[in-house]
C-alpha cells in the first residue's frame, strides 16, 4: 500500500545573481556517447556538416563547421524576440479548413505541400518568407532593419491585415528561425564540441543557449511569450505544446556537453553582460541558463504548458532531472523546481510511472500507429535516465518511493518483440498501421538481414506470415487490432510484401488533416470490407486470432473482429453484422515463387463492398473477366454526387467521405475468375495481380481517386468486388494475390465443383491453382466441423491444401480440422471428444507466468512455441505463446507463457457498488467502456473478461470494463483518474472495501482461473 503525495505548488526560482550553478558534473553524456562523437564518422559528420533541417518536432542538425564562423550577434538576431508571436501556418490556423494561403496565390501553395509549403531560409533570406508558387517574398517591409511599415504587405510582428484576414509573415518566419536555425545550432555546436574538443564550438553553443534562455517564457514575468500567448494549459513555450519537449531535451544535452567550457570564456561573459547586464561572471551565465531555461521548462511540464505525446514528457522530465541532479544543498536555499520535483511529477504526478505499463500492450505495442508508437520509447529512455540519476544522486532517490521501472515486462517487450515484429522484409520495411507511410511503390527493391519467423502480436493485433530468404523474403499481414491514436478505421486490413516492396501499401499518413476524415481515416480506403457503406467508427476493440499454422510452406491464419455493433448504443443505426473474419494463407511454390489466398467472410447487412487499391502507378490496370460499363457522371457516392461535394445518402444522411472522392466509376458482373493486374511501372517490371473468385453473384466496381488535397496527383486505382442482397447477406470474398516481375508463374485459377455435407453457414470453397510443375487445390469450410466433398477429395475442417505434382497428390496439409483426403492419401486427426469440452485453467502463477490446465481434450503434442488460445468469457479470444510445457500428472499440464497476462494496473481510490474507483493519476489508454444514455457500450471495451487481482489470496474479480473514451479521443491518451473499473458481479461498496483496501494497487490480468483454453492443430502428410 502506497500513498500518493500531493505535488506541492512550486514557486519558480527568481534569478539571484552571485549564485553558483547547480550543475557540477556531466550526467547526460555517457562516455559511450562522447566516444561515439569522437570516433564515428557519421556522428561527426552530422554535427559538423549538418543534415536536412525540417520544420518539425525533431529538429535536424546545423552545419557547425560552417556556422561557427558566424558572429555571435548573428545567432542573437536570427530569431526575433518572443514578445512577438510564432505560428505554424501563415494564418495561425493549422486546423482551419481551408487554411489561409498566399496573399497572391491563395490555396495553390498547399498543392506543393499540404502542411508547410512556404520557403523559409533564415540564413540567406532573413526575416522574409517566400511563396513556393510565384517566388514573391513577404513581408514587404525590411523588418530586420527596423522598418515596420513599408509596402502593401507590411508586418511589424503582429501580422498583416489584408481583406480582414491576418497574415503572420514574421510569426511564421520566427518559428522557422527557432526550429530550423537556433535549435539545430544548439544541437550541433554541442555535439561538435564533443567530437572535436574545440572550444569555439562550446562558445557558440553557449551563445545560442543563452539566447534561448533570454527568450524562454515562464510562469511569472514572461507569461505572454508562450507559443499561444498567455501561459495557459497547452500554450507551449517558444514552440508549441508538443514540440517544446523535444527541444528542451536537445538543449539539456547541449548544456551537459558544454557547461564546463563556459568557465573561463571571458568573451562570452562580455557578450552576455552587454545584453543581460546582471550577468557578470561565467557562473552567472550558467545560473541564467539553468534558471531561465531549464527550471521554467520543468515547471511548464508540471503545469501542462508542455504536454507532448505520451512518453516524450516523461523522457524530457527525466532528462532535466538528470541534467541538474539538483536535490538542494544543505545550508543553502533550495531552488525549485529541482530534481526532486521532477521525480514527484514522474512517479506521482502526470508522469504516472507507477503505472507506466498501462501505456503498453502485453506484446510491447502501444495504442497508436506504427509510427507514433515510437513516442512510447520515451518511457524506456526515461527508465534508463532514472537508473543513471540513481547513481548520481547518492541516497537522495528513495528506491521505494521511486522504484526502477525498467524491468516492466511490457516495456521490455517494446524493444525485443513489438519493434522487431512490425518490420518485414528482413527489417527493411515497417508495417504501416494508422497514420504512417504513403501508398507509393519503391522504385528499387530493399530487403534486410534481420530475419524473423512468422509471428503474431496479440496485444497490438497483428498477424504476420513471413517466408523466403534474402531478397526473396515475403510476408502477408492482417491487422485485427484497434489503434486508438493516429488511428485509421481499418478492421482486418490485409497487406502483402515481397520483391523488396510493400506490394499493397496502406493509404498512409494524411496528406492533409482537413481531408483525413473523408479519406485516409475511412474504412473504404483500406483493403477490407465495408457493410452497408457504413463508415461510422463504431468499434476499435481488439479482435481474435482464430487460426495460426505457420510451420511449413503453407502458412495459414484467420482473424475475426467486430467493427459494427448494432446491439450497443453507438451501433444502433449501423448494420447488424454477426460475422466478420479473414483467413489468409501464404503459400510457397519454391524459393522465389509464392502466392497468397485471402478469404474474407462477412454476414449481416445488405451491401458488402470489398475494397482494394494498389500502390500508385501511372500505368492503367489490366482487367480480365469482367466487362465494365462506365457510370456516366458523378462519383461512387452516386451519379448525382459530384466530386468532393457533400451528398445525401439513401437513408437521408449528409455525408462527405471517400465515396464522393472516388470518380471515373465503372461496373460489371464478374465471371468465375476476374482479375485486376497492377503494373507498378518499375525497372524490374513488378506487377501485383488480384484474381477474384466470386462466390455467388457479384459485380466488380472500379474507380479512381487519390488524396483529395491534390486530386490530380498520384491517383490510385481501385477495385471493389460488390454484393447486394436481402438483410442478413452472407458473402465470401475469395482472392488469389500474386506478385511477379516480368512474366507470371501462376497458370489457370479455377473453382472446382464441391458440395457441403451437413449444415454449412457459407458455401464450401474449392479452388485449383495451376503452378509450375502441377497444381495446388485449396479447400476451405467455415468451421472445424464443416465438411465438403468434391471429385476425389474431401475436407472436414477449416482449411486444406492438396498439392499435386506430375499429376499425382504429393502433399496434404490440414489446418483446424479432422480429416483431409485426396485419392489414396488421407490425414485424420481425432475429433474432439464427445463432450466437445475444453481444458480450463485451474491455477496461475503470475511471477513465473505459468498456468495449470486440466479437463477434457487435453493436447497430446504440445511443445514450446505453440500457441494457446484463452477464452476468458469476455470480449475476445486471446493468444499466448507457450515457452515451456510440463506434465506433472497425467491429467494436468503446466504451461509457461510469454506474458503474465498483465494488461492494466491502477489503485483503489474508492468504491461504489460493483465499481472500483481508480487513482487520480492513473491513465488507462486502452480502456473504452462508455456510458451512453445510462447504458454501457462495449464497442471499445478492452478489459471485458479480465481478472482483477491484488495479490491477496482469493481476490480475483471478473472485469466488465474500465471506463474510458470511445475511439480515438484525446482523453484516452492523457486524462487520468477516469478509468474506474466496473465488475461483472455487483459486489457492494462495503464488500469491495473489505476485499480490497483503499489505496491498494491492483492488476487486471487477461487470463485467470476458470478460463478455458484451446490449441491450434494442423497435420501434414507427404507422399512416400
Ligand atoms: Zn504566392
XYZ file of C-alpha atoms and ligand atoms in Angstrom, residues 102-106 109 118 131-136 138, ligand 1:
15
model
C -0.610 33.047 -50.048
C -1.941 36.637 -50.351
C -1.488 36.286 -54.132
C -1.674 32.571 -54.911
C -4.135 31.595 -52.178
C 0.510 26.726 -52.218
C 6.469 28.258 -47.582
C 5.918 31.849 -51.855
C 6.524 28.434 -53.454
C 4.341 29.318 -56.462
C 5.290 32.849 -57.506
C 8.563 33.189 -55.632
C 7.489 36.569 -54.215
C 6.786 38.656 -47.606
Zn 2.289 33.470 -53.823
